[in-house]
Structures are given as C-alpha cells and as structure tokens.
Amino acid sequence: MSHDAQAGRVLLVGAGPGPVDLMTVRAVRAVESAQALLYDALISDDAIALAPPGCVRIQTGKRAGRLSMHQDEINRLMLRLARKGLRVVRLKGGDPSIFGRVGEESAFLQGHGVPVEVVPGVTAACAAAAQFGFPLTHRGEARRVVFTTARLEAGALAGDWSAASDPEATMAIYMGGEVAGALSERMIAAGRSPDTPAVAVEQAGGVEARLYPCTLGTLAAALGETRGGPVLIVIGEVAAQARSAGDVLEELSRAVG
Ligand code: SAH
C-alpha cells in the first residue's frame, strides 16, 4: 500500500459502551477503513475485529495485565503513524469528548499540523439510562445533568461540589466507583438529601450489565457489591425510575396476575 505523507490524519472515535450495535455507522466505517488502530482498555473485541486485515492494531490501555501507555507516548505514536500517511483511528470507550482526553489529543495533533476528526459515541450515562429505563432529565424533576468525575485529594473529594446540592440536577459520575463513600459524604455535606435515589450501573450497554439501586446514603454499600467492571453512578430523583429486566418481568407478571 502506498501512503501519501500529506494524507495522514487521525480520527478520534467513540466506540460507545461496548456492544458494536451501539456504535454509530460513522464509527464503524472509520474502524473498517483504519490503517492503524489504537484502542483503549474498555473496547470490545468485536469492535476491534471490524478493523481490516493489514491494519496495525495497538492497545493503549490496561488489559489482561498489560500496562497502559502514557498519554505522551500515545500522542507521539499517533503523530508518527499519521506522518507516515496512515489513516489513524483512535478508538475510545463511550464518547470521546466525555472524559476521553479528546481536547488534549486534538490540540497536540493539530499543533503538529495533523488533521483531526472526532466521531461521537454513546456515553456510559446515556447507555445506562436507556438500558435500565430511567431518563437523565425529567420534566419538573431533573432540569440539569452534570457529567462529572470524582477524585480524591489527600483523602477528601477534590473540587467544588456545591452544584451537587441542587435537587433538580442529575449527577452522572464517571470513575467514581472507588470513592463512593467520600462522594456520598461530600454530596450530603453540600446539602443533598441522603434519601436521594441513586443507582450504580456496571458494564452498561451489554448483556453483562448490572444495576445496583440505592440511595445517596447507601451508595458506598451498593458499590461494595460490584464485580470489577466499569461503573457509572447516577444520583438524582430520576434514579428512582430505574428498573432491571428482572423487575420489569416481575411487574408484568403481577399485572397479568
Ligand atoms: N468516554 C467514556 C468515559 C471514559 S472514563 C464515556 O463517554 O462513557 C471511564 C469511566 O466511564 C469508567 O470508570 C466508568 O465510570 C465509565 N464507563 C465507561 N464505560 C462504562 C460502561 N460500559 N458501564 C458503566 N460505566 C462505564
């Protein structure tokens, strides 16, 4: 294959939460026409399998005991591959613009004169809401959605959590599984009721998905039940509407008598 040194480009592509049927058509086409594929730890084997024969496949995230690459290393690798004239696809879980480092990567590449295109994807919060039957906004109940992450600094939750006290805000918390105790303490201290409905959703999107209904006050205990998959936490009145497939069947059989 001959490559035009001028034609190299990088596509930052959202793969959605896992199953390939939750990828956009544009994302599928991007992977199918990739000449180099760099993929994160949460990317499914089915998505990687869409890459054509001959495509260079490089895993950048922790998986099966292998270490993650540093961001600098990933940036330099994308640049090198693009400068060879390759069509580089950087495949990320969910949506690349939500905790996906899309800003850093595109600034780096564009700064080096490499054209960048972003392909959106279904973010974990949307996948979780769709799968377990709750909305993220709801008329008269949830007028805002806050996509946030929770990070500890010296044992306490970093950042300003005053927005979390707003009873009309749905909080969608990424990467919060490990700090659920601190998170719930901080939100209660900010003024949110401990009785606020909450859910943790593990491995949202696919058949392995699990729902852990709880409240803000019992969040840490609920997180203790999870099995090591990626977990998204949703806190807000809308979480009271969450139903697992089992709940739905039970409700149906009760209704039918
Ligand atoms: N860009 C991704 C988020 C990356 S940050 C997106 O838009 O979804 C990684 C965090 O996202 C995980 O720690 C977890 O909190 C959440 N996450 C990603 N995939 C998930 C999934 N399938 N189910 C539940 N949470 C998920």
PDB file of C-alpha atoms and ligand atoms in Angstrom:
ATOM      1  CA  MET A   1       0.000   0.000   0.000  1.00  0.00           C
ATOM      2  CA  SER A   2       1.431   3.416  -0.846  1.00  0.00           C
ATOM      3  CA  HIS A   3       0.845   6.245   1.558  1.00  0.00           C
ATOM      4  CA  ASP A   4       0.867   9.930   0.783  1.00  0.00           C
ATOM      5  CA  ALA A   5       2.828  11.690   3.533  1.00  0.00           C
ATOM      6  CA  GLN A   6       0.421  14.615   3.295  1.00  0.00           C
ATOM      7  CA  ALA A   7      -2.706  12.499   3.676  1.00  0.00           C
ATOM      8  CA  GLY A   8      -2.177  11.187   7.199  1.00  0.00           C
ATOM      9  CA  ARG A   9      -4.968  12.020   9.578  1.00  0.00           C
ATOM     10  CA  VAL A  10      -6.304  10.951  12.949  1.00  0.00           C
ATOM     11  CA  LEU A  11      -9.896  10.122  13.792  1.00  0.00           C
ATOM     12  CA  LEU A  12     -10.797  10.227  17.486  1.00  0.00           C
ATOM     13  CA  VAL A  13     -13.707   7.833  17.515  1.00  0.00           C
ATOM     14  CA  GLY A  14     -16.257   6.959  20.199  1.00  0.00           C
ATOM     15  CA  ALA A  15     -16.993   3.235  20.321  1.00  0.00           C
ATOM     16  CA  GLY A  16     -19.954   3.579  22.685  1.00  0.00           C
ATOM     17  CA  PRO A  17     -20.301   1.470  25.830  1.00  0.00           C
ATOM     18  CA  GLY A  18     -19.300  -1.913  24.362  1.00  0.00           C
ATOM     19  CA  PRO A  19     -21.669  -3.726  22.014  1.00  0.00           C
ATOM     20  CA  VAL A  20     -20.965  -2.922  18.360  1.00  0.00           C
ATOM     21  CA  ASP A  21     -24.625  -2.246  17.630  1.00  0.00           C
ATOM     22  CA  LEU A  22     -24.304   0.792  19.894  1.00  0.00           C
ATOM     23  CA  MET A  23     -21.557   2.240  17.676  1.00  0.00           C
ATOM     24  CA  THR A  24     -22.573   4.879  15.168  1.00  0.00           C
ATOM     25  CA  VAL A  25     -22.423   3.935  11.484  1.00  0.00           C
ATOM     26  CA  ARG A  26     -19.702   6.565  11.092  1.00  0.00           C
ATOM     27  CA  ALA A  27     -17.640   4.968  13.867  1.00  0.00           C
ATOM     28  CA  VAL A  28     -17.982   1.516  12.277  1.00  0.00           C
ATOM     29  CA  ARG A  29     -16.909   2.896   8.892  1.00  0.00           C
ATOM     30  CA  ALA A  30     -13.930   4.632  10.473  1.00  0.00           C
ATOM     31  CA  VAL A  31     -12.703   1.394  12.059  1.00  0.00           C
ATOM     32  CA  GLU A  32     -13.380  -0.571   8.875  1.00  0.00           C
ATOM     33  CA  SER A  33     -11.156   1.794   6.923  1.00  0.00           C
ATOM     34  CA  ALA A  34      -8.421   2.247   9.557  1.00  0.00           C
ATOM     35  CA  GLN A  35      -4.801   1.667   8.618  1.00  0.00           C
ATOM     36  CA  ALA A  36      -3.688   1.969  12.236  1.00  0.00           C
ATOM     37  CA  LEU A  37      -5.992   1.350  15.197  1.00  0.00           C
ATOM     38  CA  LEU A  38      -5.121   2.480  18.717  1.00  0.00           C
ATOM     39  CA  TYR A  39      -7.688   1.278  21.217  1.00  0.00           C
ATOM     40  CA  ASP A  40      -8.404   1.719  24.906  1.00  0.00           C
ATOM     41  CA  ALA A  41      -8.879  -0.955  27.546  1.00  0.00           C
ATOM     42  CA  LEU A  42     -12.686  -0.899  27.540  1.00  0.00           C
ATOM     43  CA  ILE A  43     -13.016  -1.512  23.797  1.00  0.00           C
ATOM     44  CA  SER A  44     -14.733  -4.802  22.943  1.00  0.00           C
ATOM     45  CA  ASP A  45     -13.075  -7.488  20.847  1.00  0.00           C
ATOM     46  CA  ASP A  46     -15.998  -7.221  18.404  1.00  0.00           C
ATOM     47  CA  ALA A  47     -15.205  -3.561  17.752  1.00  0.00           C
ATOM     48  CA  ILE A  48     -11.508  -4.298  17.214  1.00  0.00           C
ATOM     49  CA  ALA A  49     -12.464  -7.128  14.848  1.00  0.00           C
ATOM     50  CA  LEU A  50     -14.039  -4.553  12.492  1.00  0.00           C
ATOM     51  CA  ALA A  51     -10.556  -3.344  11.509  1.00  0.00           C
ATOM     52  CA  PRO A  52      -9.444  -4.622   8.098  1.00  0.00           C
ATOM     53  CA  PRO A  53      -6.661  -7.176   7.627  1.00  0.00           C
ATOM     54  CA  GLY A  54      -3.323  -5.403   7.495  1.00  0.00           C
ATOM     55  CA  CYS A  55      -4.402  -2.675   9.911  1.00  0.00           C
ATOM     56  CA  VAL A  56      -1.822  -2.072  12.644  1.00  0.00           C
ATOM     57  CA  ARG A  57      -3.572  -2.703  15.986  1.00  0.00           C
ATOM     58  CA  ILE A  58      -2.155  -1.193  19.141  1.00  0.00           C
ATOM     59  CA  GLN A  59      -3.676  -1.438  22.578  1.00  0.00           C
ATOM     60  CA  THR A  60      -3.091   1.666  24.675  1.00  0.00           C
ATOM     61  CA  GLY A  61      -4.986   0.896  27.880  1.00  0.00           C
ATOM     62  CA  LYS A  62      -4.628  -1.626  30.696  1.00  0.00           C
ATOM     63  CA  ARG A  63      -5.986  -5.007  29.741  1.00  0.00           C
ATOM     64  CA  ALA A  64      -5.103  -8.576  30.675  1.00  0.00           C
ATOM     65  CA  GLY A  65      -2.316  -7.437  32.975  1.00  0.00           C
ATOM     66  CA  ARG A  66      -0.541  -5.270  30.404  1.00  0.00           C
ATOM     67  CA  LEU A  67       0.330  -1.716  31.389  1.00  0.00           C
ATOM     68  CA  SER A  68      -1.272   1.413  29.976  1.00  0.00           C
ATOM     69  CA  MET A  69       0.746   3.645  27.698  1.00  0.00           C
ATOM     70  CA  HIS A  70       1.425   7.170  28.936  1.00  0.00           C
ATOM     71  CA  GLN A  71      -0.509   9.967  27.271  1.00  0.00           C
ATOM     72  CA  ASP A  72       2.722  11.442  25.843  1.00  0.00           C
ATOM     73  CA  GLU A  73       3.603   8.117  24.333  1.00  0.00           C
ATOM     74  CA  ILE A  74       0.144   7.759  22.763  1.00  0.00           C
ATOM     75  CA  ASN A  75       0.369  11.278  21.340  1.00  0.00           C
ATOM     76  CA  ARG A  76       3.788  10.668  19.825  1.00  0.00           C
ATOM     77  CA  LEU A  77       2.693   7.332  18.389  1.00  0.00           C
ATOM     78  CA  MET A  78      -0.387   8.848  16.725  1.00  0.00           C
ATOM     79  CA  LEU A  79       1.788  11.594  15.278  1.00  0.00           C
ATOM     80  CA  ARG A  80       4.366   9.147  13.926  1.00  0.00           C
ATOM     81  CA  LEU A  81       1.707   6.962  12.295  1.00  0.00           C
ATOM     82  CA  ALA A  82      -0.107   9.964  10.793  1.00  0.00           C
ATOM     83  CA  ARG A  83       3.180  11.332   9.441  1.00  0.00           C
ATOM     84  CA  LYS A  84       3.668   8.042   7.621  1.00  0.00           C
ATOM     85  CA  GLY A  85       0.499   8.974   5.769  1.00  0.00           C
ATOM     86  CA  LEU A  86      -1.713   6.482   7.590  1.00  0.00           C
ATOM     87  CA  ARG A  87      -5.350   6.891   8.420  1.00  0.00           C
ATOM     88  CA  VAL A  88      -5.147   6.512  12.193  1.00  0.00           C
ATOM     89  CA  VAL A  89      -8.203   5.641  14.263  1.00  0.00           C
ATOM     90  CA  ARG A  90      -8.021   6.201  17.992  1.00  0.00           C
ATOM     91  CA  LEU A  91     -10.937   4.211  19.375  1.00  0.00           C
ATOM     92  CA  LYS A  92     -12.219   5.227  22.793  1.00  0.00           C
ATOM     93  CA  GLY A  93     -14.994   3.954  25.035  1.00  0.00           C
ATOM     94  CA  GLY A  94     -18.260   5.892  25.071  1.00  0.00           C
ATOM     95  CA  ASP A  95     -18.000   9.414  23.698  1.00  0.00           C
ATOM     96  CA  PRO A  96     -14.504  10.831  23.146  1.00  0.00           C
ATOM     97  CA  SER A  97     -15.495  14.256  24.453  1.00  0.00           C
ATOM     98  CA  ILE A  98     -16.585  12.958  27.858  1.00  0.00           C
ATOM     99  CA  PHE A  99     -13.549  12.071  29.975  1.00  0.00           C
ATOM    100  CA  GLY A 100     -11.885  10.905  26.785  1.00  0.00           C
ATOM    101  CA  ARG A 101      -8.937  13.328  26.545  1.00  0.00           C
ATOM    102  CA  VAL A 102     -10.160  14.470  23.175  1.00  0.00           C
ATOM    103  CA  GLY A 103      -9.131  18.059  23.879  1.00  0.00           C
ATOM    104  CA  GLU A 104      -5.539  17.156  24.758  1.00  0.00           C
ATOM    105  CA  GLU A 105      -5.093  14.790  21.844  1.00  0.00           C
ATOM    106  CA  SER A 106      -6.573  17.059  19.203  1.00  0.00           C
ATOM    107  CA  ALA A 107      -4.603  20.080  20.468  1.00  0.00           C
ATOM    108  CA  PHE A 108      -1.380  18.064  20.273  1.00  0.00           C
ATOM    109  CA  LEU A 109      -2.071  16.705  16.786  1.00  0.00           C
ATOM    110  CA  GLN A 110      -3.355  19.962  15.336  1.00  0.00           C
ATOM    111  CA  GLY A 111      -0.351  21.726  16.869  1.00  0.00           C
ATOM    112  CA  HIS A 112       1.785  19.415  14.737  1.00  0.00           C
ATOM    113  CA  GLY A 113      -0.268  20.077  11.621  1.00  0.00           C
ATOM    114  CA  VAL A 114      -2.154  16.767  11.589  1.00  0.00           C
ATOM    115  CA  PRO A 115      -5.841  16.977  10.643  1.00  0.00           C
ATOM    116  CA  VAL A 116      -8.153  15.563  13.307  1.00  0.00           C
ATOM    117  CA  GLU A 117     -11.740  14.440  13.078  1.00  0.00           C
ATOM    118  CA  VAL A 118     -13.930  13.495  16.054  1.00  0.00           C
ATOM    119  CA  VAL A 119     -16.678  10.886  15.775  1.00  0.00           C
ATOM    120  CA  PRO A 120     -19.122  10.970  18.700  1.00  0.00           C
ATOM    121  CA  GLY A 121     -20.340   7.916  20.586  1.00  0.00           C
ATOM    122  CA  VAL A 122     -22.939   6.852  23.136  1.00  0.00           C
ATOM    123  CA  THR A 123     -21.626   7.838  26.546  1.00  0.00           C
ATOM    124  CA  ALA A 124     -21.959   5.476  29.530  1.00  0.00           C
ATOM    125  CA  ALA A 125     -24.632   7.618  31.226  1.00  0.00           C
ATOM    126  CA  CYS A 126     -26.912   7.504  28.179  1.00  0.00           C
ATOM    127  CA  ALA A 127     -26.362   3.778  27.731  1.00  0.00           C
ATOM    128  CA  ALA A 128     -27.159   3.133  31.404  1.00  0.00           C
ATOM    129  CA  ALA A 129     -30.309   5.269  31.316  1.00  0.00           C
ATOM    130  CA  ALA A 130     -31.597   3.607  28.149  1.00  0.00           C
ATOM    131  CA  GLN A 131     -30.916   0.106  29.356  1.00  0.00           C
ATOM    132  CA  PHE A 132     -32.485   0.479  32.777  1.00  0.00           C
ATOM    133  CA  GLY A 133     -35.441   2.616  31.789  1.00  0.00           C
ATOM    134  CA  PHE A 134     -34.745   5.918  33.519  1.00  0.00           C
ATOM    135  CA  PRO A 135     -34.314   9.357  31.955  1.00  0.00           C
ATOM    136  CA  LEU A 136     -31.430  11.707  32.717  1.00  0.00           C
ATOM    137  CA  THR A 137     -33.696  14.751  32.553  1.00  0.00           C
ATOM    138  CA  HIS A 138     -37.365  14.697  33.511  1.00  0.00           C
ATOM    139  CA  ARG A 139     -39.919  17.465  33.319  1.00  0.00           C
ATOM    140  CA  GLY A 140     -40.390  19.149  36.686  1.00  0.00           C
ATOM    141  CA  GLU A 141     -37.888  16.866  38.362  1.00  0.00           C
ATOM    142  CA  ALA A 142     -34.466  16.972  36.719  1.00  0.00           C
ATOM    143  CA  ARG A 143     -33.647  20.038  34.670  1.00  0.00           C
ATOM    144  CA  ARG A 144     -29.904  19.551  34.523  1.00  0.00           C
ATOM    145  CA  VAL A 145     -27.435  16.735  34.048  1.00  0.00           C
ATOM    146  CA  VAL A 146     -23.952  17.093  35.433  1.00  0.00           C
ATOM    147  CA  PHE A 147     -21.346  14.803  33.901  1.00  0.00           C
ATOM    148  CA  THR A 148     -18.645  14.709  36.481  1.00  0.00           C
ATOM    149  CA  THR A 149     -15.863  12.651  37.911  1.00  0.00           C
ATOM    150  CA  ALA A 150     -14.828  12.135  41.491  1.00  0.00           C
ATOM    151  CA  ARG A 151     -11.207  12.251  42.521  1.00  0.00           C
ATOM    152  CA  LEU A 152      -9.665  12.111  45.969  1.00  0.00           C
ATOM    153  CA  GLU A 153      -7.026  14.566  47.081  1.00  0.00           C
ATOM    154  CA  ALA A 154      -5.482  13.904  50.485  1.00  0.00           C
ATOM    155  CA  GLY A 155      -8.409  11.656  51.437  1.00  0.00           C
ATOM    156  CA  ALA A 156     -11.135  14.178  50.559  1.00  0.00           C
ATOM    157  CA  LEU A 157     -13.071  14.686  47.380  1.00  0.00           C
ATOM    158  CA  ALA A 158     -11.398  17.312  45.221  1.00  0.00           C
ATOM    159  CA  GLY A 159     -13.205  20.217  43.588  1.00  0.00           C
ATOM    160  CA  ASP A 160     -16.330  22.236  44.150  1.00  0.00           C
ATOM    161  CA  TRP A 161     -19.415  20.102  44.811  1.00  0.00           C
ATOM    162  CA  SER A 162     -21.846  22.935  45.522  1.00  0.00           C
ATOM    163  CA  ALA A 163     -23.738  22.186  42.263  1.00  0.00           C
ATOM    164  CA  ALA A 164     -24.487  18.733  43.670  1.00  0.00           C
ATOM    165  CA  SER A 165     -26.844  20.237  46.250  1.00  0.00           C
ATOM    166  CA  ASP A 166     -29.299  21.249  43.516  1.00  0.00           C
ATOM    167  CA  PRO A 167     -32.266  18.826  43.848  1.00  0.00           C
ATOM    168  CA  GLU A 168     -33.071  19.263  40.145  1.00  0.00           C
ATOM    169  CA  ALA A 169     -29.627  18.163  38.980  1.00  0.00           C
ATOM    170  CA  THR A 170     -28.973  14.591  37.922  1.00  0.00           C
ATOM    171  CA  MET A 171     -25.368  13.768  38.738  1.00  0.00           C
ATOM    172  CA  ALA A 172     -23.748  11.265  36.354  1.00  0.00           C
ATOM    173  CA  ILE A 173     -20.472  10.315  37.952  1.00  0.00           C
ATOM    174  CA  TYR A 174     -17.679   8.702  35.956  1.00  0.00           C
ATOM    175  CA  MET A 175     -14.714   6.915  37.526  1.00  0.00           C
ATOM    176  CA  GLY A 176     -16.361   7.258  40.936  1.00  0.00           C
ATOM    177  CA  GLY A 177     -16.567   3.603  41.990  1.00  0.00           C
ATOM    178  CA  GLU A 178     -13.512   3.682  44.216  1.00  0.00           C
ATOM    179  CA  VAL A 179     -14.504   6.843  46.045  1.00  0.00           C
ATOM    180  CA  ALA A 180     -18.230   6.259  46.545  1.00  0.00           C
ATOM    181  CA  GLY A 181     -18.021   6.734  50.335  1.00  0.00           C
ATOM    182  CA  ALA A 182     -16.299  10.106  50.078  1.00  0.00           C
ATOM    183  CA  LEU A 183     -18.623  11.098  47.256  1.00  0.00           C
ATOM    184  CA  SER A 184     -21.765  10.424  49.214  1.00  0.00           C
ATOM    185  CA  GLU A 185     -20.407  12.207  52.321  1.00  0.00           C
ATOM    186  CA  ARG A 186     -19.434  15.241  50.251  1.00  0.00           C
ATOM    187  CA  MET A 187     -22.788  15.482  48.489  1.00  0.00           C
ATOM    188  CA  ILE A 188     -24.713  15.125  51.735  1.00  0.00           C
ATOM    189  CA  ALA A 189     -22.467  17.807  53.290  1.00  0.00           C
ATOM    190  CA  ALA A 190     -23.241  20.017  50.263  1.00  0.00           C
ATOM    191  CA  GLY A 191     -26.933  19.722  51.147  1.00  0.00           C
ATOM    192  CA  ARG A 192     -28.252  16.840  49.058  1.00  0.00           C
ATOM    193  CA  SER A 193     -30.614  14.572  50.975  1.00  0.00           C
ATOM    194  CA  PRO A 194     -29.228  11.140  51.899  1.00  0.00           C
ATOM    195  CA  ASP A 195     -32.567   9.732  50.686  1.00  0.00           C
ATOM    196  CA  THR A 196     -31.949  10.943  47.133  1.00  0.00           C
ATOM    197  CA  PRO A 197     -32.401   7.965  44.796  1.00  0.00           C
ATOM    198  CA  ALA A 198     -29.214   6.638  43.228  1.00  0.00           C
ATOM    199  CA  VAL A 199     -28.049   3.786  41.041  1.00  0.00           C
ATOM    200  CA  ALA A 200     -24.728   2.288  40.141  1.00  0.00           C
ATOM    201  CA  VAL A 201     -24.635   0.634  36.734  1.00  0.00           C
ATOM    202  CA  GLU A 202     -21.831  -1.778  35.982  1.00  0.00           C
ATOM    203  CA  GLN A 203     -20.856  -2.630  32.419  1.00  0.00           C
ATOM    204  CA  ALA A 204     -23.710  -0.593  30.976  1.00  0.00           C
ATOM    205  CA  GLY A 205     -24.843  -1.339  27.442  1.00  0.00           C
ATOM    206  CA  GLY A 206     -24.281  -5.059  27.116  1.00  0.00           C
ATOM    207  CA  VAL A 207     -25.745  -8.334  28.343  1.00  0.00           C
ATOM    208  CA  GLU A 208     -23.408  -8.329  31.337  1.00  0.00           C
ATOM    209  CA  ALA A 209     -24.864  -5.064  32.650  1.00  0.00           C
ATOM    210  CA  ARG A 210     -25.883  -4.949  36.294  1.00  0.00           C
ATOM    211  CA  LEU A 211     -27.999  -2.431  38.162  1.00  0.00           C
ATOM    212  CA  TYR A 212     -27.407  -1.587  41.841  1.00  0.00           C
ATOM    213  CA  PRO A 213     -30.297   0.559  43.093  1.00  0.00           C
ATOM    214  CA  CYS A 214     -29.580   2.507  46.276  1.00  0.00           C
ATOM    215  CA  THR A 215     -29.771   5.995  47.751  1.00  0.00           C
ATOM    216  CA  LEU A 216     -27.120   8.652  48.200  1.00  0.00           C
ATOM    217  CA  GLY A 217     -26.766   7.480  51.808  1.00  0.00           C
ATOM    218  CA  THR A 218     -26.270   3.798  50.897  1.00  0.00           C
ATOM    219  CA  LEU A 219     -24.124   4.313  47.811  1.00  0.00           C
ATOM    220  CA  ALA A 220     -20.868   3.006  49.301  1.00  0.00           C
ATOM    221  CA  ALA A 221     -22.511  -0.259  50.403  1.00  0.00           C
ATOM    222  CA  ALA A 222     -24.047  -0.734  46.939  1.00  0.00           C
ATOM    223  CA  LEU A 223     -20.666  -0.210  45.286  1.00  0.00           C
ATOM    224  CA  GLY A 224     -19.243  -2.911  47.536  1.00  0.00           C
ATOM    225  CA  GLU A 225     -21.367  -5.425  45.602  1.00  0.00           C
ATOM    226  CA  THR A 226     -19.915  -4.639  42.167  1.00  0.00           C
ATOM    227  CA  ARG A 227     -17.754  -7.168  40.316  1.00  0.00           C
ATOM    228  CA  GLY A 228     -14.844  -5.195  38.969  1.00  0.00           C
ATOM    229  CA  GLY A 229     -16.345  -3.883  35.693  1.00  0.00           C
ATOM    230  CA  PRO A 230     -16.620  -0.178  34.804  1.00  0.00           C
ATOM    231  CA  VAL A 231     -19.231   1.528  36.986  1.00  0.00           C
ATOM    232  CA  LEU A 232     -21.252   4.638  36.367  1.00  0.00           C
ATOM    233  CA  ILE A 233     -23.082   6.279  39.282  1.00  0.00           C
ATOM    234  CA  VAL A 234     -26.273   8.262  38.793  1.00  0.00           C
ATOM    235  CA  ILE A 235     -27.666  10.323  41.658  1.00  0.00           C
ATOM    236  CA  GLY A 236     -30.946  12.202  41.425  1.00  0.00           C
ATOM    237  CA  GLU A 237     -34.724  11.783  41.516  1.00  0.00           C
ATOM    238  CA  VAL A 238     -34.681  10.120  38.069  1.00  0.00           C
ATOM    239  CA  ALA A 239     -32.794   7.143  39.502  1.00  0.00           C
ATOM    240  CA  ALA A 240     -35.995   6.060  41.265  1.00  0.00           C
ATOM    241  CA  GLN A 241     -37.336   5.079  37.840  1.00  0.00           C
ATOM    242  CA  ALA A 242     -34.550   2.588  37.137  1.00  0.00           C
ATOM    243  CA  ARG A 243     -35.716  -0.984  36.515  1.00  0.00           C
ATOM    244  CA  SER A 244     -33.726  -4.086  35.712  1.00  0.00           C
ATOM    245  CA  ALA A 245     -35.090  -6.615  33.202  1.00  0.00           C
ATOM    246  CA  GLY A 246     -35.986  -8.820  36.201  1.00  0.00           C
ATOM    247  CA  ASP A 247     -38.016  -6.010  37.805  1.00  0.00           C
ATOM    248  CA  VAL A 248     -39.875  -5.431  34.557  1.00  0.00           C
ATOM    249  CA  LEU A 249     -40.773  -9.147  34.251  1.00  0.00           C
ATOM    250  CA  GLU A 250     -41.928  -9.228  37.874  1.00  0.00           C
ATOM    251  CA  GLU A 251     -44.100  -6.145  37.370  1.00  0.00           C
ATOM    252  CA  LEU A 252     -45.572  -7.651  34.206  1.00  0.00           C
ATOM    253  CA  SER A 253     -46.391 -10.962  35.835  1.00  0.00           C
ATOM    254  CA  ARG A 254     -48.000  -9.143  38.760  1.00  0.00           C
ATOM    255  CA  ALA A 255     -50.064  -7.040  36.353  1.00  0.00           C
ATOM    256  CA  VAL A 256     -51.174 -10.119  34.424  1.00  0.00           C
ATOM    257  CA  GLY A 257     -51.988 -11.802  37.733  1.00  0.00           C
TER     258      GLY A 257
HETATM  259  N1  SAH B   1     -15.613   8.395  27.357  1.00  0.00           N
HETATM  260  C1  SAH B   1     -16.271   7.441  28.228  1.00  0.00           C
HETATM  261  C2  SAH B   1     -15.880   7.630  29.663  1.00  0.00           C
HETATM  262  C3  SAH B   1     -14.427   7.317  29.935  1.00  0.00           C
HETATM  263  S1  SAH B   1     -13.977   7.466  31.624  1.00  0.00           S
HETATM  264  C4  SAH B   1     -17.800   7.577  28.027  1.00  0.00           C
HETATM  265  O1  SAH B   1     -18.236   8.524  27.373  1.00  0.00           O
HETATM  266  O2  SAH B   1     -18.530   6.714  28.501  1.00  0.00           O
HETATM  267  C5  SAH B   1     -14.135   5.802  32.199  1.00  0.00           C
HETATM  268  C6  SAH B   1     -15.329   5.686  33.121  1.00  0.00           C
HETATM  269  O3  SAH B   1     -16.528   5.722  32.360  1.00  0.00           O
HETATM  270  C7  SAH B   1     -15.410   4.398  33.919  1.00  0.00           C
HETATM  271  O4  SAH B   1     -14.640   4.482  35.097  1.00  0.00           O
HETATM  272  C8  SAH B   1     -16.898   4.347  34.231  1.00  0.00           C
HETATM  273  O5  SAH B   1     -17.225   5.234  35.273  1.00  0.00           O
HETATM  274  C9  SAH B   1     -17.496   4.902  32.958  1.00  0.00           C
HETATM  275  N2  SAH B   1     -17.852   3.846  31.997  1.00  0.00           N
HETATM  276  C10 SAH B   1     -17.319   3.651  30.785  1.00  0.00           C
HETATM  277  N3  SAH B   1     -17.918   2.622  30.156  1.00  0.00           N
HETATM  278  C11 SAH B   1     -18.864   2.163  31.004  1.00  0.00           C
HETATM  279  C12 SAH B   1     -19.825   1.125  30.948  1.00  0.00           C
HETATM  280  N4  SAH B   1     -19.951   0.333  29.891  1.00  0.00           N
HETATM  281  N5  SAH B   1     -20.654   0.961  32.011  1.00  0.00           N
HETATM  282  C13 SAH B   1     -20.554   1.755  33.095  1.00  0.00           C
HETATM  283  N6  SAH B   1     -19.670   2.739  33.202  1.00  0.00           N
HETATM  284  C14 SAH B   1     -18.827   2.943  32.178  1.00  0.00           C
END
